[in-house]
Amino acid sequence: MHEFTQDVEDLAHEILDYSLDRLKLNPPLDGPSTPEELFAQVGNTISPKGLGGHKALELFKDVLAPACISTDHPRYLAFIPSAPSEYANLFDLVVGSAALYGGSWLEGSGAVFAENQALAWIANMAGLPQPAGGVFVQGGTNGNLSALVAARMDARSKKPAVDRWVVACSEEAHSSIQSAADIMDVLVLKVPADVDGVMTGEQTRKAVDSYLADNPRHGIFAIVATAGTTNLGIIDDLAGIGKVARELDIWFHVDGAYGLAALCAPSVRDKFNGVELADSLIVDPHKWLFAPFDACALIYRDPTIAKKAHTQHASYLDTLENPNEWNPSDYAIHLTRRARGLPFWFSLAANGTDEYTRAMEQTLTIAQHSASLIKAHPNLELLMEPTLSVVAFTRKGWELEDYEKWSDQLLADQIGFVVPSAHKGKPILRFAIVNPWTKEADIEAILDTLN
Ligand SMILES: *Cc1c(COP(=O)(O)O)cnc(C)c1O
């Protein structure tokens, strides 16, 4: 180790060739194995003498990689898939080989500068004012938590007498909000959604007023709206909720981990009106902005508040604190960080934002097309018109068991990966379409198995 020998050079070519093949080929869907099956094939890979690079790579290529579902496969439509652009994936190799440190300006100014331009693109599309900024964190869960911690600190400084803090969100909000509340030891006020699953300004106002009337010593430190729920892609009434939050002087956080990516799509942009009122927002480029795992853009309207909440102080760190320098570590719950926004930045810089608009519109078009096919299908019922690119539907007469059996078979046959979800206690199927590789024929191939 730590010597660049001919062996290293040979392995470098093998690894680059493999990476290139993976990028070029239509990847197989693949699927999980059990630990026993994997052990039978690879045994214990950790040994005093080591396997050598060639052998270790072979085990990965032949056994371990096929035991990982290709999340960028065009017929992987479960959960929220991933669809990194070629440029983004290629640049991840650079980030991996350059030992970049993305925590401080002193050490990583070039990387941080580039990441910040990518963040500014998102902040501008959202209509946040000039000083807005933030950091790429690992994922939406960390992004939501970090934003809420900043929000609570801000509220504490304004209302020191409150003895129990509460975050308000829709009953449809992502599980990471509850998780953040548990970590922070705060309560969650669930605002009922309307019949379409949308949290409205009016409902929020009612829920907050009545909660505070019943609990006069409690304080609501943040209202969270979701811009594209994970299950159905529903967008809350951002303008209405943002206005209520302003009137009540409560922090307004927009969780757009999945949906806010579509800010760059003119056909749906107006569905996000009101996002410009956000005190903080998140969007995961690893979901629908064509970046590899893992990257969540966390952006604050006033980053100085976040900096107060998150800067870590230690004798060896204080040398990094220069008022003119942007230290990404200061804006979330982390210290050491990979410059994980760089693959996204590179692809955005190289391809141009028009290309993002085009790719985004294409996924939206396929979602609309899928909805039409489902409506025309004799055995299927569309649950609702897709707001964004999640298409939810049911199969007439099926119980959960039938859905599960079908889903297992679909993967076993390597046709697609679609898992059952639920809506109002009933099982449903959903396609989450974020991949420009997903074509009409892919959707048709899956729907054919539901005849
Ligand atoms: C996916 C998602 C999250 C969590 O993001 P991770 O990157 O998986 O941690 C939070 N909120 C919404 C709305 C999501 O779709």
CSV table of N, CA, C and O in Angstrom, one decimal, residues 345-450:
chain,number,residue,atom,x,y,z
A,345,TRP,N,-22.6,19.2,-9.3
A,345,TRP,CA,-22.1,20.5,-9.9
A,345,TRP,C,-21.5,20.2,-11.3
A,345,TRP,O,-21.8,20.9,-12.2
A,346,PHE,N,-20.7,19.2,-11.4
A,346,PHE,CA,-20.0,18.9,-12.6
A,346,PHE,C,-21.0,18.7,-13.8
A,346,PHE,O,-20.9,19.3,-14.8
A,347,SER,N,-21.9,17.8,-13.5
A,347,SER,CA,-22.9,17.5,-14.5
A,347,SER,C,-23.7,18.7,-14.9
A,347,SER,O,-24.0,19.0,-16.1
A,348,LEU,N,-24.1,19.5,-13.9
A,348,LEU,CA,-24.9,20.7,-14.1
A,348,LEU,C,-24.1,21.7,-15.0
A,348,LEU,O,-24.6,22.3,-15.9
A,349,ALA,N,-22.8,21.9,-14.6
A,349,ALA,CA,-21.9,22.9,-15.3
A,349,ALA,C,-21.7,22.4,-16.7
A,349,ALA,O,-21.7,23.2,-17.6
A,350,ALA,N,-21.4,21.1,-16.9
A,350,ALA,CA,-21.0,20.6,-18.2
A,350,ALA,C,-22.2,20.5,-19.1
A,350,ALA,O,-22.1,20.9,-20.3
A,351,ASN,N,-23.4,20.0,-18.6
A,351,ASN,CA,-24.5,19.8,-19.5
A,351,ASN,C,-25.3,21.0,-19.7
A,351,ASN,O,-26.0,21.2,-20.7
A,352,GLY,N,-25.3,21.9,-18.7
A,352,GLY,CA,-26.1,23.1,-18.8
A,352,GLY,C,-27.5,22.9,-18.2
A,352,GLY,O,-28.0,21.8,-18.2
A,353,THR,N,-28.1,23.9,-17.7
A,353,THR,CA,-29.4,23.8,-17.0
A,353,THR,C,-30.5,23.4,-17.9
A,353,THR,O,-31.5,22.8,-17.5
A,354,ASP,N,-30.4,23.8,-19.2
A,354,ASP,CA,-31.5,23.5,-20.2
A,354,ASP,C,-31.6,22.0,-20.3
A,354,ASP,O,-32.7,21.5,-20.5
A,355,GLU,N,-30.5,21.3,-20.2
A,355,GLU,CA,-30.5,19.8,-20.3
A,355,GLU,C,-31.3,19.2,-19.1
A,355,GLU,O,-32.0,18.2,-19.2
A,356,TYR,N,-31.1,19.9,-18.0
A,356,TYR,CA,-31.9,19.4,-16.8
A,356,TYR,C,-33.4,19.6,-17.0
A,356,TYR,O,-34.2,18.8,-16.6
A,357,THR,N,-33.7,20.8,-17.5
A,357,THR,CA,-35.1,21.0,-17.8
A,357,THR,C,-35.7,20.0,-18.8
A,357,THR,O,-36.8,19.4,-18.5
A,358,ARG,N,-34.9,19.7,-19.8
A,358,ARG,CA,-35.4,18.7,-20.8
A,358,ARG,C,-35.6,17.3,-20.1
A,358,ARG,O,-36.6,16.7,-20.3
A,359,ALA,N,-34.6,16.9,-19.4
A,359,ALA,CA,-34.6,15.5,-18.8
A,359,ALA,C,-35.8,15.5,-17.8
A,359,ALA,O,-36.5,14.5,-17.7
A,360,MET,N,-36.0,16.5,-17.0
A,360,MET,CA,-37.1,16.6,-16.0
A,360,MET,C,-38.4,16.5,-16.7
A,360,MET,O,-39.3,15.7,-16.3
A,361,GLU,N,-38.6,17.3,-17.8
A,361,GLU,CA,-39.9,17.3,-18.5
A,361,GLU,C,-40.1,15.9,-19.1
A,361,GLU,O,-41.3,15.5,-19.2
A,362,GLN,N,-39.1,15.2,-19.5
A,362,GLN,CA,-39.3,13.9,-20.1
A,362,GLN,C,-39.8,12.9,-19.1
A,362,GLN,O,-40.7,12.2,-19.4
A,363,THR,N,-39.3,13.0,-17.8
A,363,THR,CA,-39.8,12.1,-16.8
A,363,THR,C,-41.3,12.4,-16.5
A,363,THR,O,-42.1,11.5,-16.3
A,364,LEU,N,-41.6,13.7,-16.5
A,364,LEU,CA,-43.0,14.1,-16.3
A,364,LEU,C,-43.9,13.6,-17.4
A,364,LEU,O,-45.1,13.2,-17.1
A,365,THR,N,-43.4,13.7,-18.6
A,365,THR,CA,-44.2,13.2,-19.7
A,365,THR,C,-44.5,11.7,-19.6
A,365,THR,O,-45.6,11.3,-19.9
A,366,ILE,N,-43.5,11.0,-19.3
A,366,ILE,CA,-43.7,9.5,-19.1
A,366,ILE,C,-44.7,9.2,-18.0
A,366,ILE,O,-45.5,8.3,-18.1
A,367,ALA,N,-44.6,10.0,-16.9
A,367,ALA,CA,-45.6,9.8,-15.8
A,367,ALA,C,-47.0,10.1,-16.3
A,367,ALA,O,-47.9,9.3,-16.0
A,368,GLN,N,-47.2,11.1,-17.1
A,368,GLN,CA,-48.5,11.4,-17.7
A,368,GLN,C,-49.0,10.2,-18.6
A,368,GLN,O,-50.1,9.8,-18.6
A,369,HIS,N,-48.0,9.8,-19.4
A,369,HIS,CA,-48.3,8.7,-20.3
A,369,HIS,C,-48.7,7.4,-19.5
A,369,HIS,O,-49.7,6.7,-19.9
A,370,SER,N,-48.0,7.1,-18.4
A,370,SER,CA,-48.3,6.0,-17.6
A,370,SER,C,-49.7,6.1,-17.1
A,370,SER,O,-50.5,5.1,-17.0
A,371,ALA,N,-50.1,7.3,-16.6
A,371,ALA,CA,-51.4,7.5,-16.1
A,371,ALA,C,-52.5,7.2,-17.1
A,371,ALA,O,-53.5,6.5,-16.8
A,372,SER,N,-52.2,7.6,-18.4
A,372,SER,CA,-53.2,7.3,-19.5
A,372,SER,C,-53.3,5.8,-19.7
A,372,SER,O,-54.4,5.3,-19.9
A,373,LEU,N,-52.2,5.1,-19.7
A,373,LEU,CA,-52.2,3.7,-20.0
A,373,LEU,C,-53.0,3.0,-18.9
A,373,LEU,O,-53.7,2.0,-19.1
A,374,ILE,N,-52.8,3.5,-17.6
A,374,ILE,CA,-53.5,2.8,-16.5
A,374,ILE,C,-55.0,3.1,-16.6
A,374,ILE,O,-55.8,2.2,-16.4
A,375,LYS,N,-55.3,4.3,-17.0
A,375,LYS,CA,-56.8,4.6,-17.1
A,375,LYS,C,-57.4,3.7,-18.2
A,375,LYS,O,-58.6,3.4,-18.1
A,376,ALA,N,-56.6,3.4,-19.2
A,376,ALA,CA,-57.2,2.6,-20.3
A,376,ALA,C,-57.1,1.1,-20.1
A,376,ALA,O,-57.6,0.3,-20.8
A,377,HIS,N,-56.4,0.7,-19.0
A,377,HIS,CA,-56.2,-0.7,-18.7
A,377,HIS,C,-57.5,-1.3,-18.0
A,377,HIS,O,-58.0,-0.7,-17.1
A,378,PRO,N,-58.0,-2.4,-18.5
A,378,PRO,CA,-59.2,-2.9,-18.0
A,378,PRO,C,-59.2,-3.3,-16.5
A,378,PRO,O,-60.2,-3.3,-15.8
A,379,ASN,N,-58.0,-3.7,-16.0
A,379,ASN,CA,-57.9,-4.2,-14.6
A,379,ASN,C,-57.4,-3.2,-13.6
A,379,ASN,O,-57.3,-3.5,-12.4
A,380,LEU,N,-57.1,-2.0,-14.1
A,380,LEU,CA,-56.4,-1.1,-13.2
A,380,LEU,C,-57.2,0.1,-13.0
A,380,LEU,O,-58.0,0.6,-13.8
A,381,GLU,N,-57.0,0.7,-11.8
A,381,GLU,CA,-57.6,2.0,-11.5
A,381,GLU,C,-56.6,3.0,-11.0
A,381,GLU,O,-55.8,2.7,-10.1
A,382,LEU,N,-56.6,4.2,-11.7
A,382,LEU,CA,-55.6,5.2,-11.3
A,382,LEU,C,-56.2,5.8,-10.0
A,382,LEU,O,-57.3,6.1,-9.9
A,383,LEU,N,-55.3,6.0,-9.0
A,383,LEU,CA,-55.7,6.5,-7.7
A,383,LEU,C,-56.0,8.0,-7.8
A,383,LEU,O,-56.9,8.5,-7.2
A,384,MET,N,-55.1,8.7,-8.5
A,384,MET,CA,-55.3,10.1,-8.7
A,384,MET,C,-54.4,10.6,-9.9
A,384,MET,O,-53.4,9.9,-10.2
A,385,GLU,N,-54.7,11.7,-10.5
A,385,GLU,CA,-53.9,12.2,-11.5
A,385,GLU,C,-52.5,12.6,-10.9
A,385,GLU,O,-52.5,13.2,-9.8
A,386,PRO,N,-51.4,12.2,-11.5
A,386,PRO,CA,-50.1,12.5,-10.9
A,386,PRO,C,-49.9,14.0,-10.8
A,386,PRO,O,-50.1,14.7,-11.8
A,387,THR,N,-49.5,14.5,-9.6
A,387,THR,CA,-49.1,15.9,-9.5
A,387,THR,C,-47.7,16.1,-10.1
A,387,THR,O,-47.5,17.1,-10.7
A,388,LEU,N,-46.8,15.1,-9.8
A,388,LEU,CA,-45.4,15.2,-10.3
A,388,LEU,C,-45.2,13.9,-11.1
A,388,LEU,O,-45.8,13.7,-12.1
A,389,SER,N,-44.3,13.1,-10.6
A,389,SER,CA,-43.9,11.9,-11.4
A,389,SER,C,-44.2,10.6,-10.7
A,389,SER,O,-43.7,9.6,-11.0
A,390,VAL,N,-45.0,10.7,-9.6
A,390,VAL,CA,-45.4,9.4,-8.9
A,390,VAL,C,-46.8,9.1,-9.5
A,390,VAL,O,-47.7,9.9,-9.5
A,391,VAL,N,-46.9,7.9,-9.9
A,391,VAL,CA,-48.2,7.4,-10.5
A,391,VAL,C,-48.7,6.3,-9.6
A,391,VAL,O,-48.1,5.2,-9.6
A,392,ALA,N,-49.8,6.5,-8.9
A,392,ALA,CA,-50.4,5.5,-8.0
A,392,ALA,C,-51.6,4.9,-8.5
A,392,ALA,O,-52.5,5.6,-9.1
A,393,PHE,N,-51.8,3.6,-8.3
A,393,PHE,CA,-53.0,2.9,-8.9
A,393,PHE,C,-53.2,1.6,-8.1
A,393,PHE,O,-52.4,1.2,-7.3
A,394,THR,N,-54.3,1.0,-8.4
A,394,THR,CA,-54.7,-0.3,-7.8
A,394,THR,C,-55.1,-1.3,-8.9
A,394,THR,O,-55.4,-0.9,-10.0
A,395,ARG,N,-55.0,-2.6,-8.6
A,395,ARG,CA,-55.5,-3.7,-9.4
A,395,ARG,C,-56.8,-4.1,-8.9
A,395,ARG,O,-56.9,-4.5,-7.7
A,396,LYS,N,-57.8,-4.1,-9.7
A,396,LYS,CA,-59.2,-4.5,-9.3
A,396,LYS,C,-59.1,-5.9,-8.6
A,396,LYS,O,-58.6,-6.8,-9.2
A,397,GLY,N,-59.7,-6.0,-7.4
A,397,GLY,CA,-59.9,-7.3,-6.8
A,397,GLY,C,-58.7,-7.8,-6.1
A,397,GLY,O,-58.8,-8.9,-5.5
A,398,TRP,N,-57.6,-7.1,-6.0
A,398,TRP,CA,-56.4,-7.7,-5.4
A,398,TRP,C,-56.3,-7.3,-3.9
A,398,TRP,O,-56.6,-6.1,-3.5
A,399,GLU,N,-55.8,-8.2,-3.1
A,399,GLU,CA,-55.4,-8.0,-1.7
A,399,GLU,C,-53.9,-7.8,-1.7
A,399,GLU,O,-53.2,-8.1,-2.6
A,400,LEU,N,-53.4,-7.4,-0.5
A,400,LEU,CA,-52.0,-7.1,-0.3
A,400,LEU,C,-51.2,-8.3,-0.8
A,400,LEU,O,-50.1,-8.2,-1.4
A,401,GLU,N,-51.7,-9.5,-0.4
A,401,GLU,CA,-51.0,-10.8,-0.8
A,401,GLU,C,-50.7,-10.9,-2.3
A,401,GLU,O,-49.7,-11.3,-2.7
A,402,ASP,N,-51.8,-10.5,-3.0
A,402,ASP,CA,-51.7,-10.6,-4.5
A,402,ASP,C,-50.6,-9.6,-5.0
A,402,ASP,O,-49.8,-10.0,-5.9
A,403,TYR,N,-50.6,-8.4,-4.5
A,403,TYR,CA,-49.6,-7.4,-4.9
A,403,TYR,C,-48.2,-7.9,-4.6
A,403,TYR,O,-47.3,-7.7,-5.4
A,404,GLU,N,-48.1,-8.5,-3.4
A,404,GLU,CA,-46.7,-8.9,-3.0
A,404,GLU,C,-46.2,-10.1,-3.9
A,404,GLU,O,-45.0,-10.1,-4.3
A,405,LYS,N,-47.1,-11.0,-4.2
A,405,LYS,CA,-46.7,-12.1,-5.0
A,405,LYS,C,-46.3,-11.6,-6.4
A,405,LYS,O,-45.3,-12.0,-7.0
A,406,TRP,N,-47.1,-10.7,-7.0
A,406,TRP,CA,-46.8,-10.1,-8.3
A,406,TRP,C,-45.5,-9.4,-8.3
A,406,TRP,O,-44.7,-9.5,-9.2
A,407,SER,N,-45.3,-8.6,-7.2
A,407,SER,CA,-44.0,-7.8,-7.1
A,407,SER,C,-42.8,-8.7,-7.0
A,407,SER,O,-41.8,-8.5,-7.7
A,408,ASP,N,-42.9,-9.8,-6.2
A,408,ASP,CA,-41.8,-10.7,-6.1
A,408,ASP,C,-41.5,-11.4,-7.5
A,408,ASP,O,-40.3,-11.5,-7.9
A,409,GLN,N,-42.6,-11.7,-8.2
A,409,GLN,CA,-42.4,-12.4,-9.5
A,409,GLN,C,-41.8,-11.4,-10.5
A,409,GLN,O,-40.9,-11.8,-11.3
A,410,LEU,N,-42.2,-10.2,-10.4
A,410,LEU,CA,-41.7,-9.2,-11.4
A,410,LEU,C,-40.2,-9.0,-11.3
A,410,LEU,O,-39.5,-8.9,-12.3
A,411,LEU,N,-39.7,-9.1,-10.0
A,411,LEU,CA,-38.3,-9.0,-9.8
A,411,LEU,C,-37.6,-10.3,-10.2
A,411,LEU,O,-36.6,-10.3,-10.8
A,412,ALA,N,-38.2,-11.4,-9.8
A,412,ALA,CA,-37.6,-12.7,-10.1
A,412,ALA,C,-37.5,-12.9,-11.6
A,412,ALA,O,-36.5,-13.4,-12.1
A,413,ASP,N,-38.5,-12.4,-12.4
A,413,ASP,CA,-38.4,-12.4,-13.8
A,413,ASP,C,-37.5,-11.4,-14.4
A,413,ASP,O,-37.4,-11.3,-15.7
A,414,GLN,N,-37.0,-10.5,-13.6
A,414,GLN,CA,-36.1,-9.4,-14.0
A,414,GLN,C,-36.8,-8.5,-15.0
A,414,GLN,O,-36.1,-7.9,-15.8
A,415,ILE,N,-38.1,-8.3,-14.8
A,415,ILE,CA,-38.8,-7.4,-15.6
A,415,ILE,C,-38.8,-6.0,-15.0
A,415,ILE,O,-38.6,-5.0,-15.7
A,416,GLY,N,-39.0,-5.9,-13.7
A,416,GLY,CA,-39.0,-4.6,-13.1
A,416,GLY,C,-39.0,-4.7,-11.6
A,416,GLY,O,-39.1,-5.8,-11.0
A,417,PHE,N,-38.8,-3.6,-11.0
A,417,PHE,CA,-38.9,-3.5,-9.5
A,417,PHE,C,-39.9,-2.5,-9.1
A,417,PHE,O,-39.7,-1.3,-9.2
A,418,VAL,N,-41.1,-3.0,-8.6
A,418,VAL,CA,-42.2,-2.2,-8.2
A,418,VAL,C,-42.7,-2.9,-6.9
A,418,VAL,O,-43.0,-4.1,-7.0
A,419,VAL,N,-42.8,-2.1,-5.8
A,419,VAL,CA,-43.3,-2.8,-4.6
A,419,VAL,C,-44.6,-2.2,-4.2
A,419,VAL,O,-44.9,-1.0,-4.5
A,420,PRO,N,-45.4,-2.9,-3.5
A,420,PRO,CA,-46.7,-2.3,-3.0
A,420,PRO,C,-46.5,-1.3,-1.9
A,420,PRO,O,-45.5,-1.4,-1.2
A,421,SER,N,-47.3,-0.3,-2.0
A,421,SER,CA,-47.4,0.7,-0.9
A,421,SER,C,-48.8,0.7,-0.4
A,421,SER,O,-49.5,-0.2,-0.6
A,422,ALA,N,-49.2,1.7,0.4
A,422,ALA,CA,-50.5,1.8,0.9
A,422,ALA,C,-51.0,3.2,0.9
A,422,ALA,O,-50.3,4.2,0.9
A,423,HIS,N,-52.3,3.3,0.8
A,423,HIS,CA,-53.0,4.6,0.9
A,423,HIS,C,-54.3,4.4,1.6
A,423,HIS,O,-55.1,3.6,1.2
A,424,LYS,N,-54.5,5.2,2.7
A,424,LYS,CA,-55.7,5.1,3.5
A,424,LYS,C,-55.9,3.6,3.9
A,424,LYS,O,-57.1,3.1,3.8
A,425,GLY,N,-54.9,3.0,4.3
A,425,GLY,CA,-55.0,1.6,4.8
A,425,GLY,C,-55.2,0.5,3.7
A,425,GLY,O,-55.3,-0.6,4.0
A,426,LYS,N,-55.2,1.0,2.5
A,426,LYS,CA,-55.4,0.0,1.4
A,426,LYS,C,-54.1,-0.1,0.6
A,426,LYS,O,-53.5,0.9,0.3
A,427,PRO,N,-53.8,-1.4,0.1
A,427,PRO,CA,-52.6,-1.5,-0.7
A,427,PRO,C,-52.7,-0.9,-2.1
A,427,PRO,O,-53.8,-0.9,-2.6
A,428,ILE,N,-51.6,-0.3,-2.5
A,428,ILE,CA,-51.6,0.3,-3.9
A,428,ILE,C,-50.3,0.0,-4.5
A,428,ILE,O,-49.4,-0.5,-3.9
A,429,LEU,N,-50.2,0.2,-5.8
A,429,LEU,CA,-49.0,0.2,-6.5
A,429,LEU,C,-48.6,1.6,-6.9
A,429,LEU,O,-49.5,2.4,-7.1
A,430,ARG,N,-47.3,1.8,-7.0
A,430,ARG,CA,-46.9,3.2,-7.4
A,430,ARG,C,-45.6,3.1,-8.3
A,430,ARG,O,-44.8,2.2,-8.0
A,431,PHE,N,-45.6,3.9,-9.3
A,431,PHE,CA,-44.4,4.0,-10.1
A,431,PHE,C,-43.8,5.4,-9.7
A,431,PHE,O,-44.5,6.4,-9.8
A,432,ALA,N,-42.6,5.4,-9.3
A,432,ALA,CA,-41.9,6.7,-9.1
A,432,ALA,C,-40.9,6.8,-10.3
A,432,ALA,O,-40.0,6.1,-10.5
A,433,ILE,N,-41.2,7.8,-11.2
A,433,ILE,CA,-40.5,7.9,-12.4
A,433,ILE,C,-39.5,9.1,-12.3
A,433,ILE,O,-39.9,10.3,-12.4
A,434,VAL,N,-38.3,8.8,-12.2
A,434,VAL,CA,-37.3,9.9,-12.1
A,434,VAL,C,-36.1,9.7,-13.1
A,434,VAL,O,-35.2,10.4,-13.1
A,435,ASN,N,-36.3,8.7,-13.9
A,435,ASN,CA,-35.2,8.2,-14.8
A,435,ASN,C,-35.5,8.5,-16.3
A,435,ASN,O,-36.4,7.9,-16.8
A,436,PRO,N,-34.7,9.4,-16.9
A,436,PRO,CA,-35.0,9.6,-18.3
A,436,PRO,C,-34.8,8.4,-19.2
A,436,PRO,O,-35.2,8.4,-20.3
A,437,TRP,N,-34.1,7.4,-18.6
A,437,TRP,CA,-34.0,6.1,-19.4
A,437,TRP,C,-35.3,5.4,-19.5
A,437,TRP,O,-35.5,4.5,-20.3
A,438,THR,N,-36.2,5.7,-18.6
A,438,THR,CA,-37.5,4.9,-18.5
A,438,THR,C,-38.3,5.4,-19.7
A,438,THR,O,-38.6,6.6,-19.8
A,439,LYS,N,-38.6,4.5,-20.6
A,439,LYS,CA,-39.4,4.8,-21.8
A,439,LYS,C,-40.8,4.2,-21.7
A,439,LYS,O,-41.1,3.4,-20.9
A,440,GLU,N,-41.6,4.7,-22.7
A,440,GLU,CA,-43.0,4.1,-22.7
A,440,GLU,C,-43.0,2.6,-22.8
A,440,GLU,O,-43.8,2.0,-22.1
A,441,ALA,N,-42.1,2.0,-23.5
A,441,ALA,CA,-42.1,0.6,-23.6
A,441,ALA,C,-41.8,-0.1,-22.3
A,441,ALA,O,-42.3,-1.2,-22.0
A,442,ASP,N,-41.0,0.6,-21.4
A,442,ASP,CA,-40.7,0.0,-20.1
A,442,ASP,C,-42.0,-0.1,-19.3
A,442,ASP,O,-42.3,-1.1,-18.6
A,443,ILE,N,-42.8,1.0,-19.3
A,443,ILE,CA,-44.0,1.1,-18.6
A,443,ILE,C,-45.0,0.0,-19.1
A,443,ILE,O,-45.6,-0.7,-18.4
A,444,GLU,N,-45.1,-0.1,-20.4
A,444,GLU,CA,-46.0,-1.1,-21.1
A,444,GLU,C,-45.6,-2.5,-20.7
A,444,GLU,O,-46.4,-3.3,-20.4
A,445,ALA,N,-44.3,-2.8,-20.6
A,445,ALA,CA,-43.8,-4.1,-20.3
A,445,ALA,C,-44.3,-4.5,-18.8
A,445,ALA,O,-44.7,-5.6,-18.6
A,446,ILE,N,-44.3,-3.5,-18.0
A,446,ILE,CA,-44.7,-3.8,-16.6
A,446,ILE,C,-46.2,-3.9,-16.5
A,446,ILE,O,-46.8,-4.9,-15.9
A,447,LEU,N,-46.9,-3.0,-17.2
A,447,LEU,CA,-48.4,-3.1,-17.2
A,447,LEU,C,-49.0,-4.4,-17.8
A,447,LEU,O,-50.0,-4.9,-17.4
A,448,ASP,N,-48.2,-4.9,-18.8
A,448,ASP,CA,-48.6,-6.1,-19.4
A,448,ASP,C,-48.7,-7.3,-18.5
A,448,ASP,O,-49.5,-8.2,-18.7
A,449,THR,N,-47.9,-7.2,-17.4
A,449,THR,CA,-48.0,-8.3,-16.4
A,449,THR,C,-49.1,-8.2,-15.5
A,449,THR,O,-49.3,-9.0,-14.6
A,450,LEU,N,-49.9,-7.1,-15.6
A,450,LEU,CA,-51.1,-6.9,-14.8
A,450,LEU,C,-52.4,-7.2,-15.5
A,450,LEU,O,-53.5,-6.9,-15.1
